[in-house]
CSV table of C-alpha atoms and ligand atoms in Angstrom, one decimal:
chain,number,residue,atom,x,y,z
R,837,MET,CA,0.1,0.0,0.1
R,838,ASN,CA,1.1,3.5,-0.7
R,839,ASN,CA,1.2,6.1,2.2
R,840,ASN,CA,1.8,8.9,-0.1
R,841,GLY,CA,-1.7,10.2,-0.1
R,842,THR,CA,-4.7,9.8,-2.3
R,843,ILE,CA,-4.2,11.1,-5.7
R,844,VAL,CA,-6.4,12.5,-8.4
R,845,ALA,CA,-6.1,13.7,-12.0
R,846,ILE,CA,-8.1,14.0,-15.1
R,847,SER,CA,-7.2,11.1,-17.2
R,848,THR,CA,-8.7,12.1,-20.5
R,849,GLY,CA,-7.2,14.6,-23.1
R,850,VAL,CA,-7.8,18.2,-22.9
R,851,GLY,CA,-10.3,20.0,-25.0
R,852,ALA,CA,-13.8,19.4,-26.3
R,853,GLY,CA,-15.2,15.6,-26.2
R,854,ALA,CA,-18.0,13.7,-25.2
R,855,ILE,CA,-16.8,12.2,-22.0
R,856,SER,CA,-14.0,13.2,-19.4
R,857,ILE,CA,-12.8,10.9,-16.8
R,858,VAL,CA,-11.6,11.9,-13.4
R,859,ARG,CA,-9.8,9.3,-11.3
R,860,MET,CA,-8.6,8.8,-7.8
R,861,SER,CA,-6.5,6.3,-6.2
R,862,GLY,CA,-5.6,5.7,-2.5
R,863,ASP,CA,-6.9,5.1,0.9
R,864,ARG,CA,-9.2,7.9,1.1
R,865,ALA,CA,-10.6,7.7,-2.6
R,866,VAL,CA,-13.9,6.0,-1.5
R,867,GLU,CA,-14.3,8.4,1.4
R,868,ILE,CA,-13.8,11.4,-0.7
R,869,ALA,CA,-16.2,9.9,-3.4
R,870,ASP,CA,-18.8,9.5,-0.7
R,871,LYS,CA,-18.8,13.2,0.1
R,872,ILE,CA,-19.5,14.3,-3.6
R,873,PHE,CA,-21.3,11.5,-5.4
R,874,SER,CA,-24.6,9.7,-4.8
R,875,SER,CA,-26.4,7.4,-7.0
R,876,ASN,CA,-29.9,8.2,-8.4
R,877,GLY,CA,-31.3,5.9,-5.6
R,878,GLY,CA,-29.3,7.8,-3.0
R,879,LYS,CA,-26.4,5.3,-2.5
R,880,LEU,CA,-22.8,6.2,-1.8
R,881,PRO,CA,-19.9,5.0,-3.4
R,882,SER,CA,-18.7,3.1,-0.4
R,883,SER,CA,-21.8,0.8,-0.7
R,884,PHE,CA,-21.5,0.2,-4.5
R,885,VAL,CA,-20.5,-3.1,-5.9
R,886,PRO,CA,-16.9,-2.9,-7.1
R,887,ARG,CA,-16.4,-2.7,-10.9
R,888,MET,CA,-20.1,-1.5,-11.6
R,889,LEU,CA,-20.9,1.5,-13.3
R,890,VAL,CA,-23.4,3.6,-11.4
R,891,LEU,CA,-25.4,6.7,-12.6
R,892,GLY,CA,-25.9,9.5,-10.2
R,893,SER,CA,-24.9,13.1,-9.4
R,894,ILE,CA,-21.7,14.8,-8.5
R,895,SER,CA,-22.0,18.0,-6.2
R,896,THR,CA,-19.2,20.6,-6.4
R,897,LYS,CA,-19.1,24.0,-4.8
R,898,ASN,CA,-20.3,25.7,-8.1
R,899,PHE,CA,-22.4,23.1,-9.9
R,900,THR,CA,-24.1,19.7,-9.9
R,901,GLU,CA,-23.3,17.2,-12.7
R,902,GLN,CA,-24.9,14.0,-13.8
R,903,ALA,CA,-22.2,11.6,-14.1
R,904,MET,CA,-21.2,7.9,-13.8
R,905,CYS,CA,-19.1,6.4,-11.0
R,906,VAL,CA,-17.2,3.1,-10.7
R,907,LYS,CA,-15.4,1.9,-7.6
R,908,PHE,CA,-12.5,-0.6,-7.6
R,909,ALA,CA,-11.6,-2.1,-4.3
R,910,ALA,CA,-7.9,-2.9,-3.6
R,911,PRO,CA,-6.1,-4.9,-4.8
R,912,LYS,CA,-8.3,-5.4,-7.7
R,913,SER,CA,-7.7,-2.1,-9.4
R,914,TYR,CA,-5.1,-0.6,-12.0
R,915,THR,CA,-3.0,0.8,-9.1
R,916,GLY,CA,-3.8,-2.0,-6.6
R,917,GLU,CA,-5.3,0.5,-4.2
R,918,ASP,CA,-8.8,1.6,-3.8
R,919,MET,CA,-9.8,3.7,-6.9
R,920,ILE,CA,-12.6,5.7,-8.0
R,921,GLU,CA,-13.4,6.9,-11.6
R,922,PHE,CA,-16.0,9.5,-12.5
R,923,GLN,CA,-17.2,9.8,-16.0
R,924,CYS,CA,-18.5,13.1,-16.6
R,925,HIS,CA,-19.6,15.2,-19.6
R,926,GLY,CA,-16.6,16.4,-21.6
R,927,GLY,CA,-15.3,19.9,-22.3
R,928,THR,CA,-12.9,21.7,-20.2
R,929,GLN,CA,-14.8,22.9,-17.1
R,930,ILE,CA,-16.8,20.1,-15.7
R,931,ALA,CA,-13.8,17.6,-15.2
R,932,SER,CA,-11.7,20.4,-13.7
R,933,GLY,CA,-14.5,21.4,-11.3
R,934,ILE,CA,-14.7,17.7,-10.0
R,935,LEU,CA,-10.9,17.7,-9.9
R,936,LYS,CA,-11.0,20.8,-7.6
R,937,GLU,CA,-13.7,19.2,-5.4
R,938,CYS,CA,-11.6,16.1,-4.9
R,939,LEU,CA,-8.5,18.2,-4.1
R,940,SER,CA,-10.6,20.5,-1.6
R,941,GLN,CA,-11.8,17.2,0.0
R,942,GLY,CA,-8.3,16.0,0.7
R,943,ALA,CA,-6.9,14.4,-2.4
R,944,ARG,CA,-3.7,15.7,-4.0
R,945,LEU,CA,-2.9,16.1,-7.6
R,946,ALA,CA,-1.1,13.1,-9.1
R,947,THR,CA,2.2,13.6,-10.7
R,948,ASN,CA,3.0,12.4,-14.3
R,949,GLY,CA,2.6,8.6,-14.5
R,950,GLU,CA,1.8,8.3,-10.7
R,951,PHE,CA,-1.0,5.9,-11.1
R,952,THR,CA,1.1,3.5,-13.2
R,953,LYS,CA,4.0,4.1,-10.7
R,954,ARG,CA,1.8,2.9,-7.8
R,955,ALA,CA,0.7,-0.1,-10.0
R,956,PHE,CA,4.4,-1.0,-10.5
R,957,LEU,CA,5.3,-0.5,-6.7
R,958,ASN,CA,2.2,-2.6,-5.8
R,959,GLY,CA,3.4,-5.4,-8.2
R,960,LYS,CA,0.5,-5.0,-10.6
R,961,ILE,CA,2.7,-4.5,-13.5
R,962,THR,CA,6.4,-4.8,-14.4
R,963,LEU,CA,8.6,-1.8,-15.6
R,964,SER,CA,8.8,-3.1,-19.1
R,965,ALA,CA,5.1,-3.8,-19.4
R,966,ALA,CA,4.6,-0.1,-18.2
R,967,GLU,CA,7.0,1.1,-20.8
R,968,GLY,CA,5.0,-1.0,-23.4
R,969,MET,CA,1.7,0.7,-22.4
R,970,MET,CA,3.3,4.2,-22.9
R,971,ASP,CA,4.6,3.0,-26.2
R,972,MET,CA,1.1,2.1,-27.2
R,973,ILE,CA,-0.2,5.6,-26.1
R,974,ASN,CA,2.6,7.2,-28.2
R,975,ALA,CA,2.3,5.0,-31.1
R,976,GLU,CA,2.5,6.5,-34.6
R,977,SER,CA,2.1,3.2,-36.4
R,978,ASP,CA,0.3,-0.1,-36.0
R,979,ALA,CA,3.6,-1.9,-35.8
R,980,GLU,CA,4.5,0.3,-32.8
R,981,ILE,CA,1.2,-0.7,-31.2
R,982,ARG,CA,1.8,-4.3,-31.7
R,983,ALA,CA,5.4,-4.2,-30.2
R,984,GLY,CA,4.0,-2.1,-27.5
R,985,TYR,CA,1.2,-4.7,-26.7
R,986,GLY,CA,3.8,-7.4,-26.7
R,987,LEU,CA,5.7,-5.6,-23.9
R,988,LEU,CA,2.6,-4.8,-22.1
R,989,SER,CA,1.4,-8.4,-22.1
R,990,GLY,CA,4.5,-9.5,-20.7
R,991,ASN,CA,6.6,-11.2,-23.4
R,992,LEU,CA,9.9,-9.6,-22.4
R,993,SER,CA,9.0,-9.7,-18.6
R,994,SER,CA,8.6,-13.4,-18.9
R,995,LEU,CA,11.7,-14.0,-20.5
R,996,ALA,CA,13.7,-11.9,-17.9
R,997,THR,CA,11.9,-13.7,-15.1
R,998,PHE,CA,12.8,-17.0,-16.8
R,999,VAL,CA,16.4,-16.1,-17.0
R,1000,GLN,CA,16.5,-14.8,-13.5
R,1001,ASN,CA,15.1,-18.2,-12.3
R,1002,LYS,CA,17.7,-20.1,-14.3
R,1003,LEU,CA,20.4,-17.8,-12.9
R,1004,THR,CA,19.1,-18.4,-9.3
R,1005,ASP,CA,19.2,-22.2,-9.9
R,1006,ILE,CA,22.7,-22.0,-11.3
R,1007,LEU,CA,23.8,-20.2,-8.2
R,1008,ALA,CA,22.2,-22.5,-5.9
R,1009,GLU,CA,23.9,-25.4,-7.9
R,1010,ILE,CA,27.4,-23.8,-7.2
R,1011,GLU,CA,26.6,-23.4,-3.7
R,1012,VAL,CA,25.8,-26.9,-3.3
R,1013,SER,CA,29.0,-28.0,-5.0
R,1014,PHE,CA,31.0,-26.0,-2.3
R,1015,ASP,CA,29.7,-28.4,0.3
R,1016,TYR,CA,31.0,-31.3,-1.6
R,1017,PRO,CA,34.4,-30.3,-2.7
R,1018,GLU,CA,35.2,-33.6,-4.3
R,1019,GLU,CA,36.8,-33.2,-7.8
R,1020,THR,CA,34.0,-35.3,-9.6
R,1021,ILE,CA,31.3,-33.2,-8.2
R,1022,GLU,CA,33.0,-29.9,-9.2
R,1023,PHE,CA,33.4,-31.4,-12.6
R,1024,ILE,CA,29.7,-32.3,-13.0
R,1025,THR,CA,28.7,-28.9,-11.6
R,1026,LYS,CA,30.9,-27.1,-14.2
R,1027,SER,CA,29.7,-28.9,-17.2
R,1028,LYS,CA,26.2,-28.5,-16.0
R,1029,VAL,CA,26.6,-24.9,-15.4
R,1030,LYS,CA,28.3,-24.2,-18.8
R,1031,ASN,CA,25.5,-26.0,-20.6
R,1032,GLU,CA,22.8,-23.7,-18.8
R,1033,LEU,CA,24.9,-20.6,-19.3
R,1034,THR,CA,25.3,-21.4,-23.0
R,1035,GLN,CA,21.6,-21.8,-23.5
R,1036,ILE,CA,20.9,-18.5,-21.7
R,1037,ARG,CA,23.5,-16.7,-23.7
R,1038,ASP,CA,22.1,-18.0,-27.1
R,1039,LYS,CA,18.5,-16.9,-26.0
R,1040,ILE,CA,19.7,-13.3,-25.2
R,1041,GLN,CA,21.6,-13.1,-28.5
R,1042,GLU,CA,18.6,-14.4,-30.4
R,1043,VAL,CA,16.5,-11.6,-28.6
R,1044,LEU,CA,19.1,-9.0,-29.0
R,1045,LYS,CA,19.1,-9.5,-32.7
R,1046,THR,CA,15.7,-8.2,-33.1
R,1047,SER,CA,16.6,-4.6,-32.0
R,1048,ASN,CA,17.4,-3.5,-35.5
R,1049,ALA,CA,13.9,-4.3,-36.3
R,1050,GLY,CA,12.8,-2.7,-33.2
R,1051,LYS,CA,14.6,0.5,-34.0
R,1052,LEU,CA,12.8,0.6,-37.4
R,1053,ILE,CA,9.4,0.0,-35.7
R,1054,LYS,CA,10.0,2.7,-33.0
R,1055,SER,CA,11.7,5.4,-35.0
R,1056,GLY,CA,10.8,4.6,-38.7
R,1057,LEU,CA,13.2,4.4,-41.7
R,1058,ASN,CA,15.3,7.4,-42.3
R,1059,VAL,CA,15.2,8.2,-45.9
R,1060,LEU,CA,17.4,11.0,-47.1
R,1061,ILE,CA,17.0,12.7,-50.5
R,1062,VAL,CA,20.1,14.0,-52.2
R,1063,GLY,CA,20.9,15.3,-55.7
R,1064,ARG,CA,22.1,18.4,-57.4
R,1065,PRO,CA,19.9,21.6,-57.4
R,1066,ASN,CA,16.7,21.5,-59.5
R,1067,VAL,CA,16.9,17.6,-59.9
R,1068,GLY,CA,13.5,17.3,-58.4
R,1069,LYS,CA,14.2,16.6,-54.7
R,1070,SER,CA,11.4,18.9,-53.4
R,1071,SER,CA,9.2,17.7,-55.8
R,1072,LEU,CA,9.8,14.1,-54.8
R,1073,LEU,CA,9.4,14.8,-51.2
R,1074,ASN,CA,5.9,16.4,-51.9
R,1075,ASN,CA,4.8,13.6,-54.1
R,1076,LEU,CA,5.6,11.0,-51.4
R,1077,LEU,CA,4.2,13.1,-48.5
R,1078,GLY,CA,1.2,13.7,-50.7
R,1079,GLN,CA,1.3,17.5,-49.4
R,1080,GLU,CA,3.1,20.8,-50.3
R,1081,LYS,CA,5.8,20.4,-47.7
R,1082,ALA,CA,8.8,21.8,-49.6
R,1083,ILE,CA,8.5,25.0,-52.0
R,1084,VAL,CA,9.1,23.8,-55.3
R,1085,THR,CA,10.6,26.4,-57.8
R,1086,ASP,CA,13.1,26.1,-60.9
R,1087,VAL,CA,15.5,28.5,-59.2
R,1088,ALA,CA,18.5,26.3,-58.2
R,1089,GLY,CA,19.1,26.2,-54.5
R,1090,THR,CA,15.5,26.9,-53.3
R,1091,THR,CA,15.5,24.4,-50.5
R,1092,ARG,CA,17.3,26.5,-48.1
R,1093,ASP,CA,17.6,24.2,-45.1
R,1094,VAL,CA,16.8,20.6,-44.6
R,1095,ILE,CA,13.0,19.8,-44.8
R,1096,GLU,CA,11.5,16.9,-43.1
R,1097,GLY,CA,8.3,15.0,-43.3
R,1098,SER,CA,7.0,11.4,-42.4
R,1099,PHE,CA,4.3,9.3,-43.7
R,1100,LEU,CA,3.2,5.8,-43.0
R,1101,LEU,CA,4.1,3.0,-45.5
R,1102,GLY,CA,2.0,0.0,-44.4
R,1103,ASP,CA,3.1,-0.4,-40.8
R,1104,ILE,CA,6.3,1.6,-41.0
R,1105,LYS,CA,6.9,5.2,-40.5
R,1106,ILE,CA,9.2,6.6,-43.2
R,1107,ASN,CA,11.0,9.7,-42.3
R,1108,LEU,CA,11.8,11.7,-45.4
R,1109,ILE,CA,14.7,14.3,-45.3
R,1110,ASP,CA,15.1,16.6,-48.2
R,1111,THR,CA,18.6,18.3,-48.3
R,1112,ALA,CA,19.8,21.4,-50.0
R,1113,GLY,CA,22.4,19.3,-52.1
R,1114,ILE,CA,25.9,18.6,-51.3
R,1115,GLN,CA,27.5,20.8,-54.0
R,1116,GLU,CA,30.2,23.5,-53.0
R,1117,THR,CA,28.7,26.9,-52.5
R,1118,ASN,CA,29.5,30.5,-51.5
R,1119,ASP,CA,26.0,31.2,-50.2
R,1120,LYS,CA,26.2,31.4,-46.5
R,1121,VAL,CA,22.7,30.1,-45.8
R,1122,GLU,CA,22.9,27.4,-48.3
R,1123,LYS,CA,26.3,26.4,-46.9
R,1124,ILE,CA,24.7,25.4,-43.6
R,1125,GLY,CA,22.1,23.3,-45.2
R,1126,ILE,CA,25.0,21.6,-47.1
R,1127,ASP,CA,27.0,20.8,-43.9
R,1128,LYS,CA,24.0,19.5,-42.4
R,1129,ALA,CA,23.3,17.3,-45.4
R,1130,LYS,CA,26.8,15.8,-45.1
R,1131,SER,CA,26.2,15.1,-41.6
R,1132,LEU,CA,22.9,13.5,-42.2
R,1133,ILE,CA,24.2,10.9,-44.7
R,1134,SER,CA,25.8,9.0,-41.9
R,1135,PHE,CA,22.6,8.9,-40.1
R,1136,ALA,CA,20.4,7.8,-43.1
R,1137,ASP,CA,19.1,4.2,-43.4
R,1138,ILE,CA,18.5,4.8,-47.1
R,1139,VAL,CA,19.8,7.5,-49.4
R,1140,LEU,CA,17.6,8.4,-52.4
R,1141,PHE,CA,20.2,9.8,-55.1
R,1142,LEU,CA,18.4,11.8,-57.6
R,1143,ILE,CA,19.8,12.3,-61.0
R,1144,ASP,CA,18.1,14.5,-63.8
R,1145,GLN,CA,17.8,12.2,-66.7
R,1146,SER,CA,17.0,15.1,-69.1
R,1147,LYS,CA,20.6,16.3,-68.6
R,1148,PRO,CA,24.0,14.8,-69.1
R,1149,TYR,CA,25.3,13.2,-65.9
R,1150,GLY,CA,27.9,15.9,-64.7
R,1151,ASP,CA,30.7,16.4,-62.3
R,1152,GLU,CA,28.2,17.8,-59.7
R,1153,ASP,CA,26.4,14.4,-59.9
R,1154,GLU,CA,29.6,12.6,-59.5
R,1155,LYS,CA,30.7,14.6,-56.4
R,1156,ILE,CA,27.4,13.7,-54.7
R,1157,HIS,CA,27.6,10.2,-55.8
R,1158,ASP,CA,31.4,10.2,-54.2
R,1159,GLU,CA,29.7,11.4,-50.9
R,1160,ILE,CA,27.2,8.6,-50.7
R,1161,LYS,CA,29.2,5.6,-52.1
R,1162,GLY,CA,29.4,3.8,-48.8
R,1163,THR,CA,25.8,4.2,-48.0
R,1164,ASN,CA,22.6,2.0,-48.9
R,1165,PHE,CA,21.5,4.3,-51.7
R,1166,ILE,CA,18.9,3.9,-54.5
R,1167,ALA,CA,19.5,5.9,-57.8
R,1168,ILE,CA,16.4,7.7,-58.9
R,1169,LYS,CA,16.4,9.2,-62.5
R,1170,THR,CA,13.9,12.1,-62.5
R,1171,LYS,CA,12.2,13.9,-65.1
R,1172,SER,CA,11.3,10.6,-67.2
R,1173,ASP,CA,8.6,12.7,-68.9
R,1174,LEU,CA,11.4,14.6,-70.7
R,1175,SER,CA,13.8,13.5,-73.5
R,1176,PRO,CA,16.7,11.4,-72.1
R,1177,MET,CA,20.2,12.8,-72.1
R,1178,CYS,CA,21.7,11.0,-69.2
R,1179,GLU,CA,23.9,8.0,-70.3
R,1180,LYS,CA,25.0,6.9,-66.8
R,1181,HIS,CA,23.3,3.9,-65.2
R,1182,PHE,CA,23.1,2.5,-61.8
R,1183,GLU,CA,22.2,-0.8,-60.7
R,1184,GLY,CA,18.4,-1.1,-59.6
R,1185,GLU,CA,17.8,2.6,-60.7
R,1186,ILE,CA,14.4,3.7,-60.8
R,1187,ALA,CA,12.8,6.1,-63.3
R,1188,ILE,CA,10.3,8.6,-62.1
R,1189,SER,CA,8.4,11.7,-63.2
R,1190,ASN,CA,7.4,14.2,-60.5
R,1191,ARG,CA,5.1,15.6,-63.2
R,1192,SER,CA,3.2,12.5,-64.1
R,1193,LYS,CA,3.9,10.7,-61.0
R,1194,ASP,CA,5.1,7.7,-62.9
R,1195,GLY,CA,7.5,5.6,-61.0
R,1196,ILE,CA,6.7,7.1,-57.4
R,1197,ASP,CA,4.8,3.7,-56.6
R,1198,LYS,CA,8.0,1.8,-57.3
R,1199,ILE,CA,10.0,3.9,-54.8
R,1200,LYS,CA,7.3,3.2,-52.2
R,1201,GLU,CA,7.5,-0.5,-53.1
R,1202,LYS,CA,11.2,-0.5,-52.7
R,1203,LEU,CA,11.1,1.2,-49.4
R,1204,SER,CA,8.4,-1.0,-48.3
R,1205,SER,CA,10.4,-4.1,-49.1
R,1206,ILE,CA,13.5,-2.7,-47.1
R,1207,ALA,CA,11.3,-2.2,-44.1
R,1208,GLN,CA,9.8,-5.7,-44.2
R,1209,VAL,CA,10.1,-6.3,-40.6
R,1210,SER,CA,6.8,-5.2,-39.3
R,1211,ASN,CA,4.8,-8.3,-39.7
R,1212,ALA,CA,5.9,-9.4,-36.3
R,1213,ASP,CA,3.0,-10.7,-34.2
R,1214,SER,CA,2.6,-9.2,-30.9
R,1215,GLY,CA,3.6,-12.4,-29.1
R,1216,LYS,CA,7.0,-12.2,-30.6
R,1217,ILE,CA,9.7,-10.3,-28.7
R,1218,ILE,CA,11.1,-7.4,-30.4
R,1219,ILE,CA,13.4,-5.0,-28.6
R,1220,THR,CA,12.1,-1.6,-29.3
R,1221,ASN,CA,13.6,0.1,-26.1
R,1222,GLU,CA,17.2,1.2,-25.8
R,1223,ARG,CA,17.0,0.6,-22.2
R,1224,HIS,CA,16.1,-3.0,-22.5
R,1225,LYS,CA,18.7,-3.4,-25.2
R,1226,ILE,CA,21.4,-2.1,-22.7
R,1227,SER,CA,20.2,-4.3,-19.8
R,1228,LEU,CA,20.3,-7.4,-22.2
R,1229,SER,CA,23.8,-6.4,-23.5
R,1230,HIS,CA,25.2,-6.1,-20.1
R,1231,ALA,CA,23.7,-9.3,-19.0
R,1232,LEU,CA,25.1,-11.1,-22.1
R,1233,GLN,CA,28.6,-9.7,-21.3
R,1234,SER,CA,28.5,-11.0,-17.6
R,1235,ILE,CA,27.5,-14.3,-19.0
R,1236,GLU,CA,30.1,-14.6,-21.7
R,1237,ASN,CA,32.6,-13.5,-18.8
R,1238,ALA,CA,31.3,-16.3,-16.8
R,1239,LEU,CA,31.7,-18.8,-19.7
R,1240,ALA,CA,35.2,-17.7,-20.4
R,1241,ALA,CA,36.2,-18.0,-16.8
R,1242,LEU,CA,34.6,-21.2,-16.4
R,1243,SER,CA,37.5,-23.4,-17.6
R,1244,GLU,CA,40.0,-21.4,-15.5
R,1245,ASN,CA,38.5,-20.1,-12.3
R,1246,SER,CA,37.1,-21.7,-9.4
R,1247,LEU,CA,33.2,-21.7,-9.3
R,1248,ASP,CA,32.8,-19.1,-6.6
R,1249,LEU,CA,34.5,-16.4,-8.9
R,1250,ILE,CA,32.0,-17.2,-11.6
R,1251,SER,CA,29.2,-16.5,-9.1
R,1252,ILE,CA,29.9,-12.8,-9.3
R,1253,ASP,CA,29.5,-12.6,-13.1
R,1254,ILE,CA,26.3,-14.6,-12.7
R,1255,LYS,CA,24.9,-12.2,-9.9
R,1256,ASP,CA,25.9,-9.3,-12.3
R,1257,ALA,CA,23.8,-10.8,-15.2
R,1258,TYR,CA,20.9,-11.3,-12.7
R,1259,THR,CA,21.1,-7.7,-11.8
R,1260,SER,CA,21.2,-6.5,-15.3
R,1261,ILE,CA,18.2,-8.7,-16.5
R,1262,GLY,CA,16.2,-7.4,-13.4
R,1263,GLU,CA,16.3,-4.0,-14.6
R,1264,ILE,CA,14.0,-5.0,-17.3
R,1265,THR,CA,11.1,-5.9,-15.1
R,1266,GLY,CA,12.3,-3.4,-12.5
R,1267,ASN,CA,12.9,-5.9,-9.7
R,1268,THR,CA,16.6,-4.8,-9.6
R,1269,ALA,CA,16.2,-1.3,-11.0
R,1270,SER,CA,17.2,1.8,-8.8
R,1271,GLU,CA,14.8,4.5,-7.7
R,1272,ASP,CA,16.5,6.8,-10.1
R,1273,ILE,CA,15.8,4.6,-13.0
R,1274,ILE,CA,12.2,4.1,-12.0
R,1275,ASP,CA,11.4,7.8,-11.5
R,1276,ALA,CA,13.0,8.7,-14.8
R,1277,ILE,CA,10.6,6.3,-16.6
R,1278,PHE,CA,7.5,7.5,-14.9
R,1279,LYS,CA,8.3,11.1,-15.5
R,1280,LYS,CA,7.8,10.6,-19.1
R,1281,PHE,CA,4.3,9.3,-18.6
R,1282,CYS,CA,1.3,11.8,-19.1
R,1283,LEU,CA,-0.6,13.2,-16.2
R,1284,GLY,CA,-3.5,11.0,-15.2
R,1285,LYS,CA,-1.7,7.7,-16.6
H,703,LIG,P1,15.3,20.5,-56.1
H,703,LIG,O1,16.0,21.6,-56.4
H,703,LIG,O2,16.0,19.2,-56.6
H,703,LIG,O3,14.5,20.3,-55.0
H,703,LIG,O4,14.2,20.4,-57.5
H,703,LIG,P2,12.6,20.9,-57.4
H,703,LIG,O5,11.8,19.7,-56.8
H,703,LIG,O6,12.6,22.2,-56.8
H,703,LIG,O7,12.3,21.1,-59.0
H,703,LIG,C1,13.0,22.0,-59.8
H,703,LIG,C2,12.2,22.1,-61.0
H,703,LIG,O8,12.1,20.9,-61.7
H,703,LIG,C3,10.8,22.6,-60.8
H,703,LIG,O9,10.4,23.5,-61.7
H,703,LIG,C4,10.0,21.4,-60.8
H,703,LIG,O10,8.7,21.7,-61.4
H,703,LIG,C5,10.8,20.6,-61.9
H,703,LIG,N1,10.5,19.1,-61.9
H,703,LIG,C6,10.8,18.3,-60.9
H,703,LIG,N2,10.7,17.0,-61.0
H,703,LIG,C7,10.4,17.0,-62.4
H,703,LIG,C8,9.9,16.0,-63.3
H,703,LIG,O11,9.9,14.8,-62.9
H,703,LIG,N3,9.6,16.3,-64.6
H,703,LIG,C9,9.7,17.6,-64.9
H,703,LIG,N4,9.5,17.9,-66.4
H,703,LIG,N5,9.9,18.6,-64.3
H,703,LIG,C10,10.3,18.4,-62.9
């Protein structure tokens, strides 16, 4: 139970809407609700059947409102504490009036994510599941929702718990062998420990391999558009985004800075970045864009290298080609509606016309095939969270240290590495996470969650 008071917050979004929800959690939630709410039949929340929605009215200092109330009795609630939820009419004033009334009756305003933090502290949810829930709320694609749901429903927590249990068993095994210091026992224990640790190592390695796909799901595919001035970069950006994001003119160097935009391609977010070109220039403003373009090349997952096929392939094109040679680039021949003048060919090049829109779909198909990772079902573990990746990597390192030392050292030294691995893995579910980590995670949550 939490001694940190009864908290209250508006859990629904701000602004006009049909319904708003105000929720309270803590020892005094029901007592406060009794003071302000009664059912149409005159009953008070303390006598309500838990988890039943009851129609009635709320009385505040300044108004009375028809509303619904539901009571959750500890520990069967989101936070694990007694909880009350009021469903009132939407808008900005009603919910805040009810909130104020709860505050004046002794509740205090919840901090960001405090309901979920209490759920975690009361053992209702693991840290990684809470993070999954937040990922779902912030999701910008279906793939992100699925990955978030996987975390929320505990796929990674179960793995972490399984590994921690295994490591505990191994430690116990080692302890037992100290009581029987005969060589044969030590030999048997060592080979058994080696076998078990190898299995855990392989499992962690397998899960870690999904982090590239996870990054794609979470951050999207970063696609950089490069090419000399007037080649059609801004026009392509607009065609892919389906909106006038970049100003398109036929004066060279109109795209003064880097212009960005995102769109959903199937399940995956594509982040487009249009550059000012990477040719030399004396123009100060343009120069900033060019430097930025150069640094962006190293961050891009894919580079779209645009070449105007209505003009001869020139030095300017080749300079840009030199810059992007080491990257994963796709050559795009623009202005296919005009007579061809370009004799240079690239493997896998795509011809497009920004005027007639021919070939734009081919670019989308190509990007889609590169981003083919999103079909993961929610049951499968995909590492989307950098914190989880770091914990798994640390655990892997400790297990590898233990395995390397196994043939040389005595078993008690190996125990230290195994304990380190245990701690790293526990940071995922939160059972070994420090208060600082926990606070930092819940601070990112929204108010009322
Ligand atoms: P950027 O400087 O590379 O961003 O090029 P823009 O997209 O601003 O295009 C420069 C000029 O080329 C504009 O007048 C566009 O209308 C024109 N343009 C762009 N793409 C095509 C195309 O595929 N066909 C034709 N005919 N003109 C195009």
